[in-house]
Short mmCIF file of C-alpha atoms in Angstrom, two decimals:
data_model
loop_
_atom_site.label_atom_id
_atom_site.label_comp_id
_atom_site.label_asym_id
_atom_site.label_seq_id
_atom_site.Cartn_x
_atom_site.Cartn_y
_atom_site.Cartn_z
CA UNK F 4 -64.70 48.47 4.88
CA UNK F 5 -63.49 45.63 3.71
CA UNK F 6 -62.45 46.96 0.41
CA UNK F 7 -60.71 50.60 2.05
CA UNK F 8 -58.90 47.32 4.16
CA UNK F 9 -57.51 46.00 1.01
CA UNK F 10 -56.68 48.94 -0.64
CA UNK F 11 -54.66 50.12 1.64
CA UNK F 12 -52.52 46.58 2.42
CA UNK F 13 -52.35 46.17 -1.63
CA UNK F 14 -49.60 48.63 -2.35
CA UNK F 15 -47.76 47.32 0.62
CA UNK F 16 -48.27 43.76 0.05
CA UNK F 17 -47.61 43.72 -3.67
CA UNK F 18 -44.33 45.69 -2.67
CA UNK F 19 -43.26 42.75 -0.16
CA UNK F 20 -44.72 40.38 -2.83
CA UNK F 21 -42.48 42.02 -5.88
CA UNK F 22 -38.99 42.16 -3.65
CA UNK F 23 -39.33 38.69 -2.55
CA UNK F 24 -40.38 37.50 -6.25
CA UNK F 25 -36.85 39.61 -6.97
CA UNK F 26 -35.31 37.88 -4.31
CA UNK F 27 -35.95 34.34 -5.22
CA UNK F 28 -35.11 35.24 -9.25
CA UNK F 29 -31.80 36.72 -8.45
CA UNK F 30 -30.99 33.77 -6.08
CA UNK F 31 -31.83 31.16 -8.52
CA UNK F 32 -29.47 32.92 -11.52
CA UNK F 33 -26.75 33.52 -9.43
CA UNK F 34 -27.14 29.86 -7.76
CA UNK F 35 -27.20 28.59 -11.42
CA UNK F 36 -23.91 30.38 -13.25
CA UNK F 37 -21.93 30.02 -9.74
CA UNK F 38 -23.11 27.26 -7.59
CA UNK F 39 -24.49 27.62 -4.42
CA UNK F 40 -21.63 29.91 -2.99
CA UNK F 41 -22.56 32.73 -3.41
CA UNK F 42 -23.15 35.39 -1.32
CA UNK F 43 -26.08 36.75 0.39
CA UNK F 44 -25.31 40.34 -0.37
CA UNK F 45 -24.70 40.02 -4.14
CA UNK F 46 -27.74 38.25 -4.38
CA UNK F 47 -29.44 41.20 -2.59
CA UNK F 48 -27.28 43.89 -4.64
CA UNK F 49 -28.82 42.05 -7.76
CA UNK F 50 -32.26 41.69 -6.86
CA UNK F 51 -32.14 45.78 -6.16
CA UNK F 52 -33.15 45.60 -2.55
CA UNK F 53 -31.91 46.27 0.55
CA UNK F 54 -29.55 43.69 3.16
CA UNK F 55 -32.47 44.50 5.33
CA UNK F 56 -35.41 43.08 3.04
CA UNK F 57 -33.01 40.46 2.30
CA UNK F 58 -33.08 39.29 6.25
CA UNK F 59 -36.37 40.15 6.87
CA UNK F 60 -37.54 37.55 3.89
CA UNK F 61 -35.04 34.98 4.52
CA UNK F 62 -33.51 34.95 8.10
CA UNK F 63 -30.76 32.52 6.33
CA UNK F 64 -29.57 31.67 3.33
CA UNK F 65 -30.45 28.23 4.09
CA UNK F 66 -34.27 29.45 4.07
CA UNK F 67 -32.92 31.28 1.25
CA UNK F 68 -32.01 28.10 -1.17
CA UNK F 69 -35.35 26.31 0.62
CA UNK F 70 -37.80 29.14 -0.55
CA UNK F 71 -35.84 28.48 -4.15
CA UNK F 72 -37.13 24.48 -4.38
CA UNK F 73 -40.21 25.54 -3.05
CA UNK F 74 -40.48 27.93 -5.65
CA UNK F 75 -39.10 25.90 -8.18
CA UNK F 76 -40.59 22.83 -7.95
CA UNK F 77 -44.04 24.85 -7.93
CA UNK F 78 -43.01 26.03 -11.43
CA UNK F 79 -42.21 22.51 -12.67
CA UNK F 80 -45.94 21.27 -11.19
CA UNK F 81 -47.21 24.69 -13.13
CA UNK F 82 -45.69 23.56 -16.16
CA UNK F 83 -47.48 19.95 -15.58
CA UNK F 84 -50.28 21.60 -14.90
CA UNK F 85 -50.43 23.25 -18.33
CA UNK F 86 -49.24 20.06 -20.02
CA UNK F 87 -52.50 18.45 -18.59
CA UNK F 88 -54.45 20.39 -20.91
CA UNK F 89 -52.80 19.56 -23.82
CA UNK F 90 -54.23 17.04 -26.07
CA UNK F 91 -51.97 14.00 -26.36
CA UNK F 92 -51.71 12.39 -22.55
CA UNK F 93 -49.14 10.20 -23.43
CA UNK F 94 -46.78 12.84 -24.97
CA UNK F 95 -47.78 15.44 -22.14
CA UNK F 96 -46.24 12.75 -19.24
CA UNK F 97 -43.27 12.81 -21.42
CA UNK F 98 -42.78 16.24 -22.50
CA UNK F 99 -43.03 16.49 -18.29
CA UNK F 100 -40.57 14.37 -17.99
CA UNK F 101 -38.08 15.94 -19.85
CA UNK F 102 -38.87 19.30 -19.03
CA UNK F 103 -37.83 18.16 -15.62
CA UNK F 104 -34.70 16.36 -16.76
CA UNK F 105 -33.77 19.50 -17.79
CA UNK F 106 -34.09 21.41 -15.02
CA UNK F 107 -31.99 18.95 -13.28
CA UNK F 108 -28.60 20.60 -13.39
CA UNK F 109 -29.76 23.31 -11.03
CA UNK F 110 -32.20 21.72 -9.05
CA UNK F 111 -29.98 18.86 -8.01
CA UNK F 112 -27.52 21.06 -6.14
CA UNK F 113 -30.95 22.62 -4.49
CA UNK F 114 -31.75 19.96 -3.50
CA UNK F 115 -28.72 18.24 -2.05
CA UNK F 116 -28.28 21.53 -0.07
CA UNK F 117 -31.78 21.22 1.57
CA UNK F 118 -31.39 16.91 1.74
CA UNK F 119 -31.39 17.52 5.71
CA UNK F 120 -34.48 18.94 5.79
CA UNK F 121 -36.12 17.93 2.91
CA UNK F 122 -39.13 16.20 3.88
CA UNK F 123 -38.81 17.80 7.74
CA UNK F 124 -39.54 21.04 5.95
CA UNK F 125 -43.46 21.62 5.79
CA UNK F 126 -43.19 24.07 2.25
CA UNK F 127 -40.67 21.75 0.43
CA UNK F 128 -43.08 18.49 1.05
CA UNK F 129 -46.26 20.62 0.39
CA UNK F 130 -44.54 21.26 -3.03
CA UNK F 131 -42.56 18.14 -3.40
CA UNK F 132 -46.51 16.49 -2.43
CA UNK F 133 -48.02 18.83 -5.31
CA UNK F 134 -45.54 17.94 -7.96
CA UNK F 135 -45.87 14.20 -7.35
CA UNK F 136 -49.86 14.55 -7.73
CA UNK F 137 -49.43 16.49 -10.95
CA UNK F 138 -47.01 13.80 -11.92
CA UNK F 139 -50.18 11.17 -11.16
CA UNK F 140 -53.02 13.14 -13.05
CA UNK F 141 -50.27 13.31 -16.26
CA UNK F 142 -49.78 9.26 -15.60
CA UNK F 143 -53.63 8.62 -15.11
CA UNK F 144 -54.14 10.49 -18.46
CA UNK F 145 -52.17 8.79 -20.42
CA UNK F 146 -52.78 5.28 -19.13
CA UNK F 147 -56.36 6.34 -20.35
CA UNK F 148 -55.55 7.54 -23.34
CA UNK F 149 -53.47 3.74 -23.73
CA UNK F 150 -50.13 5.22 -24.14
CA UNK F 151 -48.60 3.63 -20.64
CA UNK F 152 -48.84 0.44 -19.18
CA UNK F 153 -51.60 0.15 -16.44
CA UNK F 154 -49.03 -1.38 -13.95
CA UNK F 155 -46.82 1.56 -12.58
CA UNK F 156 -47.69 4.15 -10.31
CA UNK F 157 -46.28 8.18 -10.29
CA UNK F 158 -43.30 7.05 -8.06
CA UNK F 159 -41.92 3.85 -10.38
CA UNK F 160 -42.11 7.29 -12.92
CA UNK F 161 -40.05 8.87 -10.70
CA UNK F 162 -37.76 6.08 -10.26
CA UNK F 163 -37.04 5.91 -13.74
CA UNK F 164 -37.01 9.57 -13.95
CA UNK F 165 -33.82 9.50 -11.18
CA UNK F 166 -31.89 6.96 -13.44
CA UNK F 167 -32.29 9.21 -16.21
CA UNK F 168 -30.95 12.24 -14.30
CA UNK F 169 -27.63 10.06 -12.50
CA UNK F 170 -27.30 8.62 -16.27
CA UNK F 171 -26.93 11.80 -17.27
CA UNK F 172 -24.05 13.06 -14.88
CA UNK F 173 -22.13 10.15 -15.25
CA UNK F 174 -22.71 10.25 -18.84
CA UNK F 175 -23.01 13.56 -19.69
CA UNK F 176 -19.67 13.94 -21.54
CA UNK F 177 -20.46 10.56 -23.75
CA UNK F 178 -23.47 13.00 -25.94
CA UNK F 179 -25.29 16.04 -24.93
CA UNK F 180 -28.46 13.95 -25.87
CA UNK F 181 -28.17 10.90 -23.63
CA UNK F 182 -30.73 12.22 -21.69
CA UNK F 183 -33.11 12.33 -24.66
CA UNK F 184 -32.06 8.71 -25.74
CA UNK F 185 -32.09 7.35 -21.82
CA UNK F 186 -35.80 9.32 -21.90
CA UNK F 187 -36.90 7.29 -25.06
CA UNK F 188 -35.54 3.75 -22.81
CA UNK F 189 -38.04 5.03 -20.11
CA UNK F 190 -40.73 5.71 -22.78
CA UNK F 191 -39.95 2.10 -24.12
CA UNK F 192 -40.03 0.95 -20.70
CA UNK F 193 -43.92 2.39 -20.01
CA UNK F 194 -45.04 1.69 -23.03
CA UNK F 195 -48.13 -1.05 -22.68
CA UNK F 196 -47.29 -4.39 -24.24
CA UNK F 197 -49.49 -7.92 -24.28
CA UNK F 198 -47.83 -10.97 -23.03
CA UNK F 199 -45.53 -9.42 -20.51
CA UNK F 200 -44.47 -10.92 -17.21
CA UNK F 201 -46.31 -8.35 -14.25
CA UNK F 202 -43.50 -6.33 -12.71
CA UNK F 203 -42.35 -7.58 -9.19
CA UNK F 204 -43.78 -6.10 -6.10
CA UNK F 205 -46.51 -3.48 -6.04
CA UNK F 206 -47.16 -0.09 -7.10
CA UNK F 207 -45.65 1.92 -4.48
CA UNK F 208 -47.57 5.09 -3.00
CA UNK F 209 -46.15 8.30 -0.83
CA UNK F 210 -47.71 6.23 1.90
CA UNK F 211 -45.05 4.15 1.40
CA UNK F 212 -42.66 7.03 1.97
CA UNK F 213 -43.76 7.93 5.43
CA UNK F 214 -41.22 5.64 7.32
CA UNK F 215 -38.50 7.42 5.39
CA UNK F 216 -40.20 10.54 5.65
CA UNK F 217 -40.62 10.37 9.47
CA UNK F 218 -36.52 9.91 9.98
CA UNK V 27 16.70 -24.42 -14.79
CA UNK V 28 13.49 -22.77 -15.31
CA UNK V 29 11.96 -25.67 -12.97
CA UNK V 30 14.33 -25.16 -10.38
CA UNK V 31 13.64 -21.21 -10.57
CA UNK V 32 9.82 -21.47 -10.18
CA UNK V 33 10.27 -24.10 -7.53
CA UNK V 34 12.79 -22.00 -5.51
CA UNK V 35 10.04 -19.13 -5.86
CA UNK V 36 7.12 -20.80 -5.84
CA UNK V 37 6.63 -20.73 -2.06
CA UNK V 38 7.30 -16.97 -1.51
CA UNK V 39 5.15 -16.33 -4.18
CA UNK V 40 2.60 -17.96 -3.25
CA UNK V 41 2.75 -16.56 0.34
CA UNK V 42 2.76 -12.94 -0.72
CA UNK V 43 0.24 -13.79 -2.89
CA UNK V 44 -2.07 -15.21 -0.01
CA UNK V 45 -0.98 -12.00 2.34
CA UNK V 46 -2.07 -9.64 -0.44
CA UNK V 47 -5.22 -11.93 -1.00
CA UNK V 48 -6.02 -11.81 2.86
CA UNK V 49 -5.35 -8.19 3.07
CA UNK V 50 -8.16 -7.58 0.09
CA UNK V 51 -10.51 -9.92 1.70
CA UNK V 52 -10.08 -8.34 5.12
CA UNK V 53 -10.58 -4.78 3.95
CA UNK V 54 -13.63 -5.81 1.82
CA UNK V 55 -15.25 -7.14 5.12
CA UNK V 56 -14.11 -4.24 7.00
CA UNK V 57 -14.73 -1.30 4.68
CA UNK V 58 -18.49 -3.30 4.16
CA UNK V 59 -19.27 -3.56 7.29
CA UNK V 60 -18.26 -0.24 8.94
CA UNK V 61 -17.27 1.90 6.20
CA UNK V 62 -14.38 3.20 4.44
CA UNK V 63 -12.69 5.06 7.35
CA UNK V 64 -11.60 1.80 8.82
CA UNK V 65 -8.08 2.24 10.28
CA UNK V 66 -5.32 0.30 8.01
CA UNK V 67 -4.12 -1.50 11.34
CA UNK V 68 -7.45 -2.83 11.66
CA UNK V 69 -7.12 -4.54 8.77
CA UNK V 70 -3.74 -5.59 8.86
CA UNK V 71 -4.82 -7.43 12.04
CA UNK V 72 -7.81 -9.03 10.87
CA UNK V 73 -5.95 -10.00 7.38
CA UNK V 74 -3.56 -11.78 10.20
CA UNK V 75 -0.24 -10.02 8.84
CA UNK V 76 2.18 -7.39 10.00
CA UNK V 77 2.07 -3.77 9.31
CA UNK V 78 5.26 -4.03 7.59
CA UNK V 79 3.58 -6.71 4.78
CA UNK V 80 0.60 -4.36 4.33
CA UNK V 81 2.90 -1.49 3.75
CA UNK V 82 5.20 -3.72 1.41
CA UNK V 83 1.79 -4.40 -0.48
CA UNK V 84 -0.47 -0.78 0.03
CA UNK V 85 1.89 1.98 0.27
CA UNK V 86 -1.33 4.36 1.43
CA UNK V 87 -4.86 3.53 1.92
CA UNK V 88 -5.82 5.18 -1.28
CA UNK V 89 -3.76 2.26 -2.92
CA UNK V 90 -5.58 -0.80 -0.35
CA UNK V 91 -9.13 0.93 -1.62
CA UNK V 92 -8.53 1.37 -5.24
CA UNK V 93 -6.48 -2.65 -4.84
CA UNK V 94 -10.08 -3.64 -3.26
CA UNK V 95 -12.39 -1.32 -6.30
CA UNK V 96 -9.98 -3.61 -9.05
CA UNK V 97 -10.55 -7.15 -7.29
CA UNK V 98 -14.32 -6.47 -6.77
CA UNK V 99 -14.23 -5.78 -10.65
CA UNK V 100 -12.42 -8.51 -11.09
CA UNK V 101 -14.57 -10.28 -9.34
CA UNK V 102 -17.99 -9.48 -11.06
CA UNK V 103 -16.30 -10.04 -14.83
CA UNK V 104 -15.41 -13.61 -13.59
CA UNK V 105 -19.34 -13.92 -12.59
CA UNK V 106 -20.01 -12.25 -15.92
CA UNK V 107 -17.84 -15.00 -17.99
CA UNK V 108 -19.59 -17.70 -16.02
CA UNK V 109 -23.06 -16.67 -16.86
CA UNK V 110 -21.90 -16.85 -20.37
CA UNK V 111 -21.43 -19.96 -20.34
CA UNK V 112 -25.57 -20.70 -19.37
CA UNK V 113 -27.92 -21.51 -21.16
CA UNK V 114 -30.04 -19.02 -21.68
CA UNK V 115 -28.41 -15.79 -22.88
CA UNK V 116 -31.28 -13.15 -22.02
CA UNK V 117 -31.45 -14.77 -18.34
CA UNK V 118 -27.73 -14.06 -18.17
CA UNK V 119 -27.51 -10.72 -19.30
CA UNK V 120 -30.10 -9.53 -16.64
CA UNK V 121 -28.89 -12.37 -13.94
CA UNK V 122 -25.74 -10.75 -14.41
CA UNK V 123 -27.10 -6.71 -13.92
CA UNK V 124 -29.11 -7.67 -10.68
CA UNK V 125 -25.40 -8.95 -9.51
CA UNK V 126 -24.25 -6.12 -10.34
CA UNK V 127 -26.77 -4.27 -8.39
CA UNK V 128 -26.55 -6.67 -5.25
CA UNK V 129 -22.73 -5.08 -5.09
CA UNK V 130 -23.08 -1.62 -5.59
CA UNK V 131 -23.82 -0.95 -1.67
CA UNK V 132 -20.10 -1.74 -1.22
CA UNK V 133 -19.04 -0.67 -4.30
CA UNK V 134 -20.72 2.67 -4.68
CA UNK V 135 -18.34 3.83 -1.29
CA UNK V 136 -15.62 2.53 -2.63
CA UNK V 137 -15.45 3.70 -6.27
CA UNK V 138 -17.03 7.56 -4.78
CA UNK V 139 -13.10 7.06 -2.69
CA UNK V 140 -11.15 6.67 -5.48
CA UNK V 141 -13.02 8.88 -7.87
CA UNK V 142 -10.71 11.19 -8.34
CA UNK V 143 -7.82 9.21 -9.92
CA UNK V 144 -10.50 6.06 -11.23
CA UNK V 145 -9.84 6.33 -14.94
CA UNK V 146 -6.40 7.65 -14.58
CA UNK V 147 -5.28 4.41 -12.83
CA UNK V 148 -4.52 2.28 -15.29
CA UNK V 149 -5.68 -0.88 -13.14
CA UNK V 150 -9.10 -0.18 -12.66
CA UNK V 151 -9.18 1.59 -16.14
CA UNK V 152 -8.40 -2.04 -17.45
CA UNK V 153 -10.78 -3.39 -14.58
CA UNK V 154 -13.36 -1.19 -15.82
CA UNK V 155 -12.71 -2.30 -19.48
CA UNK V 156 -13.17 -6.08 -18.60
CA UNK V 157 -16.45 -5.40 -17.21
CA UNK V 158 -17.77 -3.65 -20.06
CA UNK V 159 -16.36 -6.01 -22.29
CA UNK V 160 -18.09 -8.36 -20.33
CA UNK V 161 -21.68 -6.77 -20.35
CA UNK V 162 -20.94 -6.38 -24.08
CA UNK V 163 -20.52 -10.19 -24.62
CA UNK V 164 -23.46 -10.68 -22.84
CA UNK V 165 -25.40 -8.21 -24.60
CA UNK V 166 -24.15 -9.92 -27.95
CA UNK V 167 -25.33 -12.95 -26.68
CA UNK V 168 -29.19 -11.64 -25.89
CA UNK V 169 -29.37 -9.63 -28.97
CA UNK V 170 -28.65 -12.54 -31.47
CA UNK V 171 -30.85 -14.70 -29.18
CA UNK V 172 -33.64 -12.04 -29.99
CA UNK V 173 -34.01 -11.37 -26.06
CA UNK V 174 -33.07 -7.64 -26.22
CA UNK V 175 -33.47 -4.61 -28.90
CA UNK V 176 -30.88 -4.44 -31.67
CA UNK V 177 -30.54 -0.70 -31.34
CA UNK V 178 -28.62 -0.61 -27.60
CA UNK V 179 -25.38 -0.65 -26.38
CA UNK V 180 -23.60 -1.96 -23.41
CA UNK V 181 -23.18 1.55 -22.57
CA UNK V 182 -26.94 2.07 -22.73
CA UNK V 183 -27.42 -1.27 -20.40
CA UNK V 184 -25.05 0.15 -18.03
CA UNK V 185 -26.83 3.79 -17.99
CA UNK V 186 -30.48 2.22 -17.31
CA UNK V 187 -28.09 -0.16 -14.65
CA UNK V 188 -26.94 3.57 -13.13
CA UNK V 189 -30.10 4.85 -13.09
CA UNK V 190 -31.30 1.33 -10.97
CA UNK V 191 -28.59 1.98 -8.48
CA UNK V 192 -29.78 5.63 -8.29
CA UNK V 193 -33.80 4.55 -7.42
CA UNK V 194 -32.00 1.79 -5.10
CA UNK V 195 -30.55 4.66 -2.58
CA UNK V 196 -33.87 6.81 -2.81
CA UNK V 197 -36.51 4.51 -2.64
CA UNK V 198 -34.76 1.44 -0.36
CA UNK V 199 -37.34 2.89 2.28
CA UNK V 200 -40.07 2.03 0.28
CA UNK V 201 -39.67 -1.23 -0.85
CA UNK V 202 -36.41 -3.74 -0.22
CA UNK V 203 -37.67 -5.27 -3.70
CA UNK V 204 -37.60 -1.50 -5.16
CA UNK V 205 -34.29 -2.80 -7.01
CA UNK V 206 -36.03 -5.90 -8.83
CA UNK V 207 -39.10 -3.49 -9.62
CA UNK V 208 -37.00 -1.29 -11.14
CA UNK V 209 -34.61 -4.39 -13.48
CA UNK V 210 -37.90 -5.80 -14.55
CA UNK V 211 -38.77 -2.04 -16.05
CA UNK V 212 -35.00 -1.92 -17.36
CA UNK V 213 -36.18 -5.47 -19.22
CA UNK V 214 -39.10 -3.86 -20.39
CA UNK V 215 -36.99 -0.62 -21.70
CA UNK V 216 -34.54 -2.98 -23.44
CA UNK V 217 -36.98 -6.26 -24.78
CA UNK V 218 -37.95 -5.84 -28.94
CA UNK V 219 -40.52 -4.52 -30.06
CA UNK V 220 -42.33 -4.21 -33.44
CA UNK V 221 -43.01 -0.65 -34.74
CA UNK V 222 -41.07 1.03 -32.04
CA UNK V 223 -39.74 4.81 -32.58
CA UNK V 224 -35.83 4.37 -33.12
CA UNK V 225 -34.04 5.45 -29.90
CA UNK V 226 -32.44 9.23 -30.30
CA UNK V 227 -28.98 9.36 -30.46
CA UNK V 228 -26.67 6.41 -31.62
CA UNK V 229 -25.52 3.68 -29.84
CA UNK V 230 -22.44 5.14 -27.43
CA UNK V 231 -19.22 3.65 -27.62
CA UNK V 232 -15.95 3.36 -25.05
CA UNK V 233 -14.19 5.52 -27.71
CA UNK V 234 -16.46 8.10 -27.16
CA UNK V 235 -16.09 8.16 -23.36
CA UNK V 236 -12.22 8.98 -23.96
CA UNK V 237 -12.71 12.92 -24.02
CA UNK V 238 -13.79 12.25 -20.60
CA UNK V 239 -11.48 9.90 -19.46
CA UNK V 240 -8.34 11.96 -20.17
CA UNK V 241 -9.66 14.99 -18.02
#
């Protein structure tokens, strides 16, 4: 029973399944060569399926761009994921790192077109939640393996990670590599050292979010 | 003859020079405490002159904003070029970046306002030069006093200082002290340090911000 029930939904669901996946892929190309103006019908024209699939996946294009950060911050936390079974820790965190530098010059417009609803949206802070733990098991790693100072948590990491992306759109014209060079600061900043003064204040948690989250 | 001159003008001088000095000081209070879409009568009132004087200095608003972005450059290189006169060059050079940080919840309105024209007005271009020239003396300073790495830049300083202001807006729920968490990391990221990697890149230069600044 169970198994006539399933083959009969598969074809269907692995149809709705394939046109969304089309969906999302043609809304995240055209979002990256022409900004976030584009049209809801060319991305439907390019992702071969019809207005009415379109609507029926994404009542807006503002669920539209939301399902795209959902979707691609689930890829970044995939590619952590992977990077946690490498076998140097320390250069896993900061091959993470700059893989998400990197995918920066998209995601940043994402993400300033969802900033209303960020954390208000349930899928966004599940992934948004998901990619910050991945960020922690990569940290955890290496501070075991010795490679980062025992004294920051996944969000100072992030911290640093936000200079290095403002760093490089202000100074993105100065050298295509600043972002490599600001990345080696950060790496310099992590690294453990003897005989340093503790940082001030503690090491802050998502806990620490929720008051910001909440607004 | 040239003492009668400068005595005959002395006075008016002086007096436009305090009307232009109370119209600055009135706007930065203004534009800091309610934001940049403060009326220009407001200010003229508070500043205690007539319309006419603040046209006669600030043909538009645009010009009273970008007036106020020069003076508050002005105002940090003259804190700069004090701490260089302390005694301990290191303490300086990051006294002087957490100033700089302390002002960028004023500044960062008002230099988003006049971002369109900032380096093509050649006032705050030459405001803009002074402070770098400033954060360069002091970086001189900490570098020969062994405080900081040999192999950064004051543009380098001021990208990790970019990146500080950048945590400061995303994480001020989290922590008030999120700002001096982050400086003591930018120490950390800039202190020497035996058998370090070499940083990627070289060390950026105003020169090479010029293809930029002519856009």
């Amino acid at each position: 029973m169970w198994s006539a029930m399933a083959e009969g939904d598969r074809p269907l669901r692995a149809d709705a399944e394939r046109n969304r996946r089309r969906l999302l892929d043609a809304a995240r190309v055209l979002f990256s060569e022409r900004g976030l103006e584009v049209g809801v019908a060319e991305i439907a024209q390019r992702a071969k399926v019809g207005r009415g699939t379109l609507f029926r996946n994404f009542a807006t294009k503002e669920d539209l761009i939301a399902a795209v950060v959902v979707d691609r911050m689930a890829d970044a936390s995939a590619r952590g994921r992977e990077l946690l079974e490498g076998e140097d820790p320390t250069e896993a965190l900061f091959e993470f790192l700059s893989d998400l530098v990197g995918r920066q010059q998209l995601d940043r417009a994402l993400i300033q077109a969802v900033a209303d609803e960020f954390l208000a949206n349930p899928e966004i802070r599940a992934a948004n939640d998901e990619l910050v733990a991945v960020l922690d098991e990569l940290l955890l790693h290496a501070q075991d393996a010795g490679g980062v100072r025992r004294d920051v948590g996944a969000l100072d990491v992030l911290m640093l990670f936000k200079g290095v992306c403002e760093a490089m759109r202000s100074f993105q014209h100065l050298d295509p590599n600043v972002a490599e060079r600001h990345l080696d600061l950060v790496r310099s900043a992590l690294a453990p050292r003897e005989h340093e003064q503790p940082l001030r204040g503690r090491i802050p948690t998502l806990d620490d979010l929720e008051p910001a989250r909440a607004r």
